[in-house]
XYZ file of C-alpha atoms in Angstrom:
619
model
C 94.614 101.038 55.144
C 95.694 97.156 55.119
C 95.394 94.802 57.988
C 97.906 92.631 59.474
C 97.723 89.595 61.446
C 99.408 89.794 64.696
C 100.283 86.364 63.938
C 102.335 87.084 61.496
C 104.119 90.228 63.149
C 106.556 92.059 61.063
C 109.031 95.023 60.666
C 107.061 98.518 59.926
C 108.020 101.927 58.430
C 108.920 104.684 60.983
C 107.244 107.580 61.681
C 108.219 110.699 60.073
C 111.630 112.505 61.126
C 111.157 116.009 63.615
C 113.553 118.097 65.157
C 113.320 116.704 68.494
C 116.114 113.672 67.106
C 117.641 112.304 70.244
C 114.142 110.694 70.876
C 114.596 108.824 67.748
C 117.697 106.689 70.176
C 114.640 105.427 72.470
C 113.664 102.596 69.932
C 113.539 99.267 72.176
C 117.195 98.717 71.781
C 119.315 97.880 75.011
C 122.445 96.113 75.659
C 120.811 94.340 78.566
C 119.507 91.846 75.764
C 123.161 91.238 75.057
C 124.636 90.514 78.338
C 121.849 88.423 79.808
C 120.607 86.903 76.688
C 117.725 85.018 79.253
C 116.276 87.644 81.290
C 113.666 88.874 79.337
C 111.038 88.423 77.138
C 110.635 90.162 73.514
C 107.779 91.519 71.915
C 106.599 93.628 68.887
C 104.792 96.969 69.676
C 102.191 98.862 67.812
C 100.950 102.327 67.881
C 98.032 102.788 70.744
C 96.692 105.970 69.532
C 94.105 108.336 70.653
C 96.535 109.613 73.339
C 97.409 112.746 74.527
C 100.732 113.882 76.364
C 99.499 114.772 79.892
C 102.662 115.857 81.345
C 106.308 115.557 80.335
C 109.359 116.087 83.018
C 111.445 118.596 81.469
C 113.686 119.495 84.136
C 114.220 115.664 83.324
C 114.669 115.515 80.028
C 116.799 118.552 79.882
C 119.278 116.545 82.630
C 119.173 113.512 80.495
C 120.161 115.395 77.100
C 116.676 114.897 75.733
C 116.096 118.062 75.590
C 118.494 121.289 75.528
C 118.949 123.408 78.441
C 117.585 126.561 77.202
C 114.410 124.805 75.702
C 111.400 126.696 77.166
C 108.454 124.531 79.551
C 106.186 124.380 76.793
C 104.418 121.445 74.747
C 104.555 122.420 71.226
C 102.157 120.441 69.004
C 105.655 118.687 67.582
C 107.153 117.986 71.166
C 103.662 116.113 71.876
C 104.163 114.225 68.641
C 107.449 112.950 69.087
C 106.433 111.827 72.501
C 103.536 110.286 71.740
C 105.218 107.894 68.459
C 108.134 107.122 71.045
C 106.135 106.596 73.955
C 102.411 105.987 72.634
C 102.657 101.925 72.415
C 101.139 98.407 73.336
C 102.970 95.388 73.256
C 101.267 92.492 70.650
C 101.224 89.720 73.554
C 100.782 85.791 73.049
C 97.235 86.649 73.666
C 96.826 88.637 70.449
C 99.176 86.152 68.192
C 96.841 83.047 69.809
C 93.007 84.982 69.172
C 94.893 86.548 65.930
C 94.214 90.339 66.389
C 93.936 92.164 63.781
C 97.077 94.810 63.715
C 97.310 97.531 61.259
C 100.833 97.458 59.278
C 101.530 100.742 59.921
C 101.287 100.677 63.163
C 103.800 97.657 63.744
C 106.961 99.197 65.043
C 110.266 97.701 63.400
C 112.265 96.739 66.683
C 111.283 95.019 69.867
C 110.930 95.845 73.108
C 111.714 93.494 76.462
C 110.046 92.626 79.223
C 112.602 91.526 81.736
C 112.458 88.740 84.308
C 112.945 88.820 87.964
C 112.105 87.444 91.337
C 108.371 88.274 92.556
C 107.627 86.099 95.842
C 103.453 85.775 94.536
C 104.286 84.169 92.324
C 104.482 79.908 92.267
C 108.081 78.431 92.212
C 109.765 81.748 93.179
C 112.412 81.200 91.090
C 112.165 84.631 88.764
C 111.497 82.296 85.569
C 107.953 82.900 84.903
C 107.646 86.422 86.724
C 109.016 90.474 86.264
C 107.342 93.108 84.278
C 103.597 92.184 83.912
C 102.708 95.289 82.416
C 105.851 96.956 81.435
C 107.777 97.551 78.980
C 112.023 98.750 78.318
C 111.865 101.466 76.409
C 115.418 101.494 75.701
C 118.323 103.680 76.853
C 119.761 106.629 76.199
C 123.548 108.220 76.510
C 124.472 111.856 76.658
C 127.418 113.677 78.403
C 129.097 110.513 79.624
C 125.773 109.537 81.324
C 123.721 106.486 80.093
C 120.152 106.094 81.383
C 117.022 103.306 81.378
C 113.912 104.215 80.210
C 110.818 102.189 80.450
C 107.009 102.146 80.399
C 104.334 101.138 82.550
C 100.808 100.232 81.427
C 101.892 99.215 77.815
C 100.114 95.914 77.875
C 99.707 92.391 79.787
C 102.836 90.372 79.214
C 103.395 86.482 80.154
C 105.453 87.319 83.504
C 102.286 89.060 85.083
C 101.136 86.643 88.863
C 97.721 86.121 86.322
C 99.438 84.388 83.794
C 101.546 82.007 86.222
C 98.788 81.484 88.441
C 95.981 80.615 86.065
C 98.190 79.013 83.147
C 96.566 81.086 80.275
C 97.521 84.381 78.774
C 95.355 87.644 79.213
C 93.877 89.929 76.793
C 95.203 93.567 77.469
C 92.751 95.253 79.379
C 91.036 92.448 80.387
C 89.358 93.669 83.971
C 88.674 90.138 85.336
C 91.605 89.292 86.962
C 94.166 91.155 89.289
C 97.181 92.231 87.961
C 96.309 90.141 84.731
C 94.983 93.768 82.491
C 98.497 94.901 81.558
C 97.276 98.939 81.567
C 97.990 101.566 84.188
C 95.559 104.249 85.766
C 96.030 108.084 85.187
C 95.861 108.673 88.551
C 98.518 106.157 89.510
C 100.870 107.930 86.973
C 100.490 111.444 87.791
C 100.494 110.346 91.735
C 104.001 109.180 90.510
C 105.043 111.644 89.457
C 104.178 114.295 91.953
C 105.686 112.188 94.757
C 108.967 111.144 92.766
C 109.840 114.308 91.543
C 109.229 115.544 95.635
C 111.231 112.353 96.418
C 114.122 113.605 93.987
C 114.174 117.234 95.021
C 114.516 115.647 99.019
C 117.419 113.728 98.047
C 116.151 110.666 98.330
C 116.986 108.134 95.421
C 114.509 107.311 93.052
C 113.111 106.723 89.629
C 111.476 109.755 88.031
C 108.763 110.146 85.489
C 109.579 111.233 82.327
C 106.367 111.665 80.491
C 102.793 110.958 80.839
C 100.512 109.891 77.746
C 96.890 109.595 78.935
C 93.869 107.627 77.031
C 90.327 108.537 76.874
C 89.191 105.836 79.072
C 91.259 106.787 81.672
C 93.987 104.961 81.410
C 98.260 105.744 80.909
C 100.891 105.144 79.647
C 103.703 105.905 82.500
C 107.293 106.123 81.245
C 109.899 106.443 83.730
C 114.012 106.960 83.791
C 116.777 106.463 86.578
C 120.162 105.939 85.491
C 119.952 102.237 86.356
C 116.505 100.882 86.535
C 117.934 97.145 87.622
C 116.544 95.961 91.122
C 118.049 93.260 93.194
C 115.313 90.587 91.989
C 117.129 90.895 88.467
C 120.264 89.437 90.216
C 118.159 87.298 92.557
C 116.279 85.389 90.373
C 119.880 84.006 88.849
C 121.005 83.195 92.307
C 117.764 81.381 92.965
C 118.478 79.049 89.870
C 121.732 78.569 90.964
C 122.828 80.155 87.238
C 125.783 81.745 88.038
C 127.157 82.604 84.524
C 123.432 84.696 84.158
C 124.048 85.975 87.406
C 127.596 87.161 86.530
C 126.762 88.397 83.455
C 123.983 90.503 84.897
C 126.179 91.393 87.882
C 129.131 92.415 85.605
C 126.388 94.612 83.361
C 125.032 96.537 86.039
C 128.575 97.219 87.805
C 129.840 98.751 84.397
C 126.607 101.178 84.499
C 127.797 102.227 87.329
C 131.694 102.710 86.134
C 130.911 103.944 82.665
C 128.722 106.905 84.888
C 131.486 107.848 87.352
C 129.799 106.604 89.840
C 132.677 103.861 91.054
C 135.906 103.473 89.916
C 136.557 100.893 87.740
C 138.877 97.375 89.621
C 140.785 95.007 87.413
C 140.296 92.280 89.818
C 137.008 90.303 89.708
C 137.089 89.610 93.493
C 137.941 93.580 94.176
C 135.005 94.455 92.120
C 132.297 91.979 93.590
C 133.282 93.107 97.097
C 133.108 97.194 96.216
C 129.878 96.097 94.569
C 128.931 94.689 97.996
C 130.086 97.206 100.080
C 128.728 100.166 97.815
C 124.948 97.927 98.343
C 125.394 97.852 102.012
C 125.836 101.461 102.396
C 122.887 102.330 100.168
C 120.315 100.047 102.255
C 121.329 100.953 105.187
C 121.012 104.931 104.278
C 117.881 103.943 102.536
C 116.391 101.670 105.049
C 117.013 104.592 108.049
C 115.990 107.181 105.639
C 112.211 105.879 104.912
C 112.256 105.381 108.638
C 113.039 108.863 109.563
C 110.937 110.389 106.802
C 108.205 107.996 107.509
C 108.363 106.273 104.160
C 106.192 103.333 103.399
C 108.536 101.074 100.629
C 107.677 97.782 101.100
C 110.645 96.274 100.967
C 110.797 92.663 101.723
C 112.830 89.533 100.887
C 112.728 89.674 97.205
C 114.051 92.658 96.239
C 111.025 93.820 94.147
C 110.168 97.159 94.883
C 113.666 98.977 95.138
C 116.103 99.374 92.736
C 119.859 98.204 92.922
C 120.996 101.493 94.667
C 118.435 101.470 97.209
C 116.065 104.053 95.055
C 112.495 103.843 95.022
C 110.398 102.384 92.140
C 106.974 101.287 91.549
C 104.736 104.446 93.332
C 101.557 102.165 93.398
C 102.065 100.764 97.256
C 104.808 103.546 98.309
C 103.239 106.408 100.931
C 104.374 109.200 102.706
C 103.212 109.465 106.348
C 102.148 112.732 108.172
C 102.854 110.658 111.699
C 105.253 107.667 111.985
C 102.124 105.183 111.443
C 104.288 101.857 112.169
C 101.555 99.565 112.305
C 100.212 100.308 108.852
C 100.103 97.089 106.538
C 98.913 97.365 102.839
C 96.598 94.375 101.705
C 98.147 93.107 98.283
C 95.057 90.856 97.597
C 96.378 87.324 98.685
C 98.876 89.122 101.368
C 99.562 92.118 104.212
C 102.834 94.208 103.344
C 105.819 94.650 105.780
C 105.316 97.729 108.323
C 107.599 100.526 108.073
C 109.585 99.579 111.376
C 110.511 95.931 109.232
C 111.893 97.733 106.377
C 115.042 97.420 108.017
C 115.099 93.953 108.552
C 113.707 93.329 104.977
C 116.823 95.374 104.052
C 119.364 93.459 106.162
C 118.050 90.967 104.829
C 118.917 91.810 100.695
C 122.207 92.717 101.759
C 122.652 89.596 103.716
C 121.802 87.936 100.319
C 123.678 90.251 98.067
C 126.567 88.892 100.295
C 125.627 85.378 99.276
C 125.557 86.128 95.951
C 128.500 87.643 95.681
C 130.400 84.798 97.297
C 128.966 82.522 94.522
C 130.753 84.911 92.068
C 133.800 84.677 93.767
C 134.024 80.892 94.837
C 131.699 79.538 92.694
C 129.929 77.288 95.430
C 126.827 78.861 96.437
C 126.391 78.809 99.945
C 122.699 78.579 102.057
C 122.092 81.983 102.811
C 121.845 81.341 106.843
C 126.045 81.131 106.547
C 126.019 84.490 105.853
C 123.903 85.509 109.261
C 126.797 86.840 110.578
C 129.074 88.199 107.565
C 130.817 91.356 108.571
C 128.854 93.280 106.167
C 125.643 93.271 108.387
C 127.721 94.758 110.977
C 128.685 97.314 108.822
C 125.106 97.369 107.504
C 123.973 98.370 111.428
C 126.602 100.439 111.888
C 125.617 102.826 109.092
C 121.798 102.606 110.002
C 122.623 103.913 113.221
C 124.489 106.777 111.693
C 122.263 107.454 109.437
C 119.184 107.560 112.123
C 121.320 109.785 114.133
C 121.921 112.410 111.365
C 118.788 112.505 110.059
C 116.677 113.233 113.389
C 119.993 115.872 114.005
C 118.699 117.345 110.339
C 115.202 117.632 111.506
C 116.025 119.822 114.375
C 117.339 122.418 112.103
C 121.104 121.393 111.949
C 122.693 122.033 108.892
C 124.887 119.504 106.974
C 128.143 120.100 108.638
C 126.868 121.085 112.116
C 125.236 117.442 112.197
C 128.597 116.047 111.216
C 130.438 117.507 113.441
C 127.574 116.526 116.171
C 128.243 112.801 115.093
C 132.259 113.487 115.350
C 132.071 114.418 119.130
C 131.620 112.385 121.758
C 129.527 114.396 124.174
C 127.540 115.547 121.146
C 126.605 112.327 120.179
C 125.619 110.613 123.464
C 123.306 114.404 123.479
C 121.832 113.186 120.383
C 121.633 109.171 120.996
C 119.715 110.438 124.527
C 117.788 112.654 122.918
C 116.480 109.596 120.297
C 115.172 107.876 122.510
C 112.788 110.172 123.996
C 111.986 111.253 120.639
C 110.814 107.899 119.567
C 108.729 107.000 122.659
C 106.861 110.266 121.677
C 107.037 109.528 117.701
C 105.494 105.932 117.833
C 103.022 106.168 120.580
C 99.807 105.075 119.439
C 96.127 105.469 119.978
C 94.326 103.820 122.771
C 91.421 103.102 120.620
C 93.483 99.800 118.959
C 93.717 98.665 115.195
C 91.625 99.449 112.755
C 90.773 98.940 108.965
C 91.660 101.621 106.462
C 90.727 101.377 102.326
C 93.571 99.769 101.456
C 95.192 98.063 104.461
C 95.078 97.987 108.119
C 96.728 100.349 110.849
C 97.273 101.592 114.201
C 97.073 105.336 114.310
C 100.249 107.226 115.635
C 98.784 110.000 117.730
C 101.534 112.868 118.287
C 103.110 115.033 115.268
C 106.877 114.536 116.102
C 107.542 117.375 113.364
C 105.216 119.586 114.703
C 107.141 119.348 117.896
C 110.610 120.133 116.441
C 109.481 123.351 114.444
C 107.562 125.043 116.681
C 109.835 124.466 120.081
C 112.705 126.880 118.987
C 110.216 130.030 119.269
C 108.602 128.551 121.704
C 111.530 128.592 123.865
C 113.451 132.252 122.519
C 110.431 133.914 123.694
C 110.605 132.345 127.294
C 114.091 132.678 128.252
C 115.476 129.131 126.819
C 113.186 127.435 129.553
C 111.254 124.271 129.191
C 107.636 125.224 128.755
C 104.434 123.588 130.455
C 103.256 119.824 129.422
C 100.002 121.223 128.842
C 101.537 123.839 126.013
C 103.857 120.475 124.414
C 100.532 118.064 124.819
C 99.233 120.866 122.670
C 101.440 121.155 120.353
C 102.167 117.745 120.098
C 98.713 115.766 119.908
C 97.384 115.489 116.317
C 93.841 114.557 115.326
C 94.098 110.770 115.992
C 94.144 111.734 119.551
C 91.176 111.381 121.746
C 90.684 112.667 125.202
C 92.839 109.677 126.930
C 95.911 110.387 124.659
C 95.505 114.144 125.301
C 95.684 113.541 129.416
C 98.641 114.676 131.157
C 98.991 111.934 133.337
C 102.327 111.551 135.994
C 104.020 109.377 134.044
C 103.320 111.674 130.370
C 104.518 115.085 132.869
C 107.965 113.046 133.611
C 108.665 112.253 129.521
C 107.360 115.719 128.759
C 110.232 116.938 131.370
C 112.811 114.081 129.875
C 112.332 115.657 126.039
C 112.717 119.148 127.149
C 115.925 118.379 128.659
C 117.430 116.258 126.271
C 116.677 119.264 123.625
C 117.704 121.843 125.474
C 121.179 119.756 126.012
C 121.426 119.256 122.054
C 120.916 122.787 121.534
C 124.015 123.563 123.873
C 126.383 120.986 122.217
C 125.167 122.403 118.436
C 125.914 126.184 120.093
C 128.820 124.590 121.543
C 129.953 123.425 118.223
C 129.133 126.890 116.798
C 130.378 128.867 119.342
C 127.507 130.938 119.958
C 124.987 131.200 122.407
C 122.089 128.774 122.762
C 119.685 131.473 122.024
C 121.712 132.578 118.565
C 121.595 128.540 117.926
C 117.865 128.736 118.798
C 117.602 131.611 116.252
C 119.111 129.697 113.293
C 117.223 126.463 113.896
C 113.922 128.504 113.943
C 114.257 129.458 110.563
C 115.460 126.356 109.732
C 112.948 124.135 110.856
C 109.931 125.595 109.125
C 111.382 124.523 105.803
C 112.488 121.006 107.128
C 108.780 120.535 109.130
C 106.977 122.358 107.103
C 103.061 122.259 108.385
C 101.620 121.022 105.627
C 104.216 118.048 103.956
C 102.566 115.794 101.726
C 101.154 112.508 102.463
C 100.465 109.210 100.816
C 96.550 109.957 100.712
C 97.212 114.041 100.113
C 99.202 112.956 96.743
C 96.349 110.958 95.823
C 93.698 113.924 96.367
C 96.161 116.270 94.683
C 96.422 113.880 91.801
C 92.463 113.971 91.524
C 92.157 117.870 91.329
C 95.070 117.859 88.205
C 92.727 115.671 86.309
C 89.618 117.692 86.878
C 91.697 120.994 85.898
C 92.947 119.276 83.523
C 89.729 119.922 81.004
C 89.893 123.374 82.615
C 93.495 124.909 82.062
C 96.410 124.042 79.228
C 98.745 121.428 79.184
C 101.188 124.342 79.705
C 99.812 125.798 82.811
C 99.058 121.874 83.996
C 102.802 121.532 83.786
C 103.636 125.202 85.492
C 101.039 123.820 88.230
C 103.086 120.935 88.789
C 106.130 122.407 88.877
C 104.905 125.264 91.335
C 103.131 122.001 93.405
C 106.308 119.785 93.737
C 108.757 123.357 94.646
C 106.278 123.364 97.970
C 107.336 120.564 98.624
C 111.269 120.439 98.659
C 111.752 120.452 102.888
C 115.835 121.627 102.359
C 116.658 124.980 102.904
C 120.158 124.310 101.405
C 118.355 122.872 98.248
C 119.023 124.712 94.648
C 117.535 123.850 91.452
C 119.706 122.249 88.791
C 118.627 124.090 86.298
C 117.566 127.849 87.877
C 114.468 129.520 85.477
C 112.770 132.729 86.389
C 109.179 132.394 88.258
C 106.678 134.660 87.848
C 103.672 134.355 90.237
C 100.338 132.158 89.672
C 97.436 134.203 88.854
C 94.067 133.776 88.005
C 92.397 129.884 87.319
C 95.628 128.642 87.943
C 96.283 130.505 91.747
C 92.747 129.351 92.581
C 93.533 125.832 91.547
C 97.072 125.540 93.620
C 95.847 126.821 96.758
C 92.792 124.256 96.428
C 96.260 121.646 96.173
C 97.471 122.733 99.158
C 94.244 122.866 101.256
C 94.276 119.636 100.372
C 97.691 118.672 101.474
C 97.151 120.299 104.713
C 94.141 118.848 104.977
C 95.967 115.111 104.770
C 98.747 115.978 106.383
C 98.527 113.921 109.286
C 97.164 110.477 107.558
C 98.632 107.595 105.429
């Protein structure tokens, strides 16, 4: 079989047709190359071969029109072909065009593929021209039902906008282990963490991207394709803004705002100025959910000023430095090499703070003068922005007692009801970010300050507790029990005066939320009690998934993996990430019959979730 010069890249014969045809639309083309004809980078793609489809997302690819609904969970020897010439690929970087590479024709795919540009603060100028996907790839997109989704791929080779690259003015060979962030390939284990926590994410109702399909390499290494309906992130716009380019910056603006329409997701304004401020608004709302959301669910995000790692509607992306937390550790920082992350208690801030500059931005569309972003300090949308973090906050700890929907709606609605809840917030948080006398300390990949009580562990057990004593508040000593997790010690533990008197605050502030929810209901407190019992041990389920618990999880799946199929892999999964959904209301899009684990594959999930409840209070 001939050789080819990378060098001297060009078009090359496509693989052979199947009937699995709407993958043949996923072929590098995107009309993001058309409307920002700047913000990216192209590059021919090969074949990478030797892979092997480790797990594809078909409840995903059924929802995006991939795949039909009736198609059964199972990865025919075709299926795994068509993913693996759509997804199977490395980019031919400057580094193999300089050193000459030697490229087999057939394996020279005839379109491009883009690496897009946008604002990362590591790297030097911070202007978004030299930085945005280091080791990823833009798949294409993909339309079906009046729906148009981004695909793209992680781990498909070292590109020019990688921190390597800008720092050390040279480009990298792909795979190249000397330099951080510089090899352009993805772990296994990072990708199938993904996608266990993003599909839990998903199922919880919290916006993310998902994985679509996993294609794993004999030395350990993945491709990790992912899809969200808009894969765009504020540092796309901000990097325009930054460079004061305003007809890039509209253009990108006016792209991602007709996703959105063309989706019915917003309705679609003839007036530029009505458009940029729904735009606005529409962002506000979404961080400020988002921002009170990780809080409440104890989700590390690492937001910060740039608008890196989130995407345009507030959803999570890039799984690598995201973590759940058992407890609401607040002090944790994760050490990025040359820098400490945000804490979870500055995500809002960091938040606030892309809004405040979404609102500058959005003034330059309108007026054309951009503005230094301290003007906008005080723009009414950060008002807004608080208002709806409060909200948000409110409803969410509401939820966590065992309120449905409605009930916690109608909580928010009354006034009584809501100074019941706002009281009973703030004893909830003294409890919830009390930490351990024994002081900071270093953890593998960061630093922290342990939290020491289980909040959740609180909130599902008290509603039994208290049925079978009359409704009464029960002994400190019983809610220091229930309460103190294993970061505790024997000076956390003591039921001091002052611990007695909080102990005594909580109970009553509960007990008073419980009568304005039975209120509310018109029932008794005990009949209120009753339904928030059940309730809760969904919502604070014992053992929820952590950060480190995913990562342990994610381990096991690749030693089964040489064990059990790639079907029962996939049914392991699926079982894995079902555990996990923490809404009782919650009902699968796309309802299939279960039939019960058995054999290698029962032994194998309830080693998963030994595990999780083993991590369960950790990072």
């Amino acid at each position: 079989m001939g050789k080819k010069k990378a060098g001297a890249v060009h078009a090359a014969r496509s693989g052979a047709k199947t009937g699995y045809t709407a993958f043949a639309a996923i072929d590098g083309r995107h009309p993001y190359r058309d409307a920002v004809p700047n913000g990216y980078v192209d590059y021919f793609v090969r074949t990478r071969h030797q892979g092997e489809v480790f797990y594809l997302n078909f409840d995903l690819a059924k929802e995006m029109g991939l795949l039909p609904s009736d198609h059964r969970h199972v990865l025919s020897r075709e299926l795994s072909d068509v993913l693996l010439q759509t997804f199977g690929l490395q980019i031919i970087n400057e580094y193999d065009i300089i050193h000459n590479t030697p490229v087999d024709d057939q394996d020279i795919r005839s379109r491009r593929y883009m690496a897009t540009r946008y604002l990362q603060p590591q790297h030097p100028g911070r202007l978004g021209k030299t930085s945005g996907d280091g080791r990823s790839i833009w798949n294409g997109c993909f339309s079906c039902r009046g729906v148009t989704w981004d695909i793209s791929s992680c781990g498909t080779g070292a590109t020019c906008l990688s921190p390597a690259t800008a720092n050390q003015k040279r480009f990298f060979q792909t795979g190249d282990p000397s330099v951080s962030y510089g090899c352009g390939q993805a772990d296994l284990l990072e990708g199938v963490s993904a996608a266990l926590m993003s599909e839990i994410m998903h199922r919880n109702g919290i916006a993310t991207e998902r994985t679509l399909a996993i294609v794993a390499y004999p030395d350990g290494t993945a491709v990790n394709v992912r899809a969200a309906r808009s894969l765009l992130r504020p540092a796309h716009f901000f990097a325009c803004l930054k460079q004061g380019n305003i007809a890039a910056l509209k253009n990108a603006v006016d792209f991602y705002i007709e996703r959105r329409v063309s989706n019915g997701e917003w309705p679609r304004m003839n007036s530029p100025a009505a458009k940029y401020q729904h735009f606005l608004e529409a962002v506000c709302h979404r961080f400020a959910q988002a921002a009170a959301v990780f809080e409440s669910e104890y989700i590390f995000c690492w937001l910060d000023w740039d608008g890196d790692n989130i995407l345009c509607d507030a959803g999570i992306i890039d799984y690598g430095s995201l973590r759940q937390f058992g407890l609401y550790h607040h002090e944790y920082r994760y050490d990025d090499v040359d820098r400490y992350s945000t804490t979870i208690t500055e995500q809002r801030n960091k938040a606030r703070y892309i809004v405040q500059t979404f609102a500058q931005m959005v003034d330059f569309l309108i007026t054309g003068n951009k503005k230094r972003i301290r003007e906008f300090g005080r723009h009414r949308i950060l008002q807004e922005f608080d208002a709806v973090f409060e909200r948000t906050k409110n409803l969410a700890l509401l939820y966590k007692t065992g309120a449905d929907r409605r009930l916690c709606e109608r909580m928010m609605a009354d006034g009584t009801a809501a100074a019941a809840s706002q009281a009973f917030r703030k004893v909830f948080s003294f409890f919830e970010r009390a930490k351990s006398c024994r002081g900071p300390r270093e953890v593998m990949d960061g630093i922290t300050w342990d939290a020491i009580y289980c909040m959740r562990d609180v909130l599902r057990e008290l509603p039994g507790i208290y049925l079978a004593n009359d409704v009464k508040p029960v002994d400190a000593d019983v809610f220091m029990e229930i309460m103190a997790s294993n970061y505790t010690d024997l000076q956390d533990r003591q039921i001091t005066a002052w611990r007695r008197r909080r102990i005594r605050e909580f109970q009553r502030c509960y007990l008073n939320l419980v009568a304005r929810m039975a209120n509310l209901s018109r029932v008794s407190a005990r009949e209120m009690l009753q339904r928030l019992a059940v309730r809760v041990q969904v919502i604070n389920r014992y053992d929820r998934i952590t950060g480190d618990g995913v990562i342990a999880v994610a381990e096991v799946l690749l030693a089964q993996h040489k064990n059990l199929g790639a079907d029962e892999i996939h049914r392991m999964i699926d079982e894995f990430v079902s555990d996990q959904v923490l809404q009782p209301e919650f009902v699968p899009p796309l309802p299939r019959p279960r039939s019960v684990p058995r054999g290698r594959m029962a032994t194998a999930l309830a080693r998963l979730r030994r595990l999780v409840r083993e991590y369960r209070e950790g990072l």
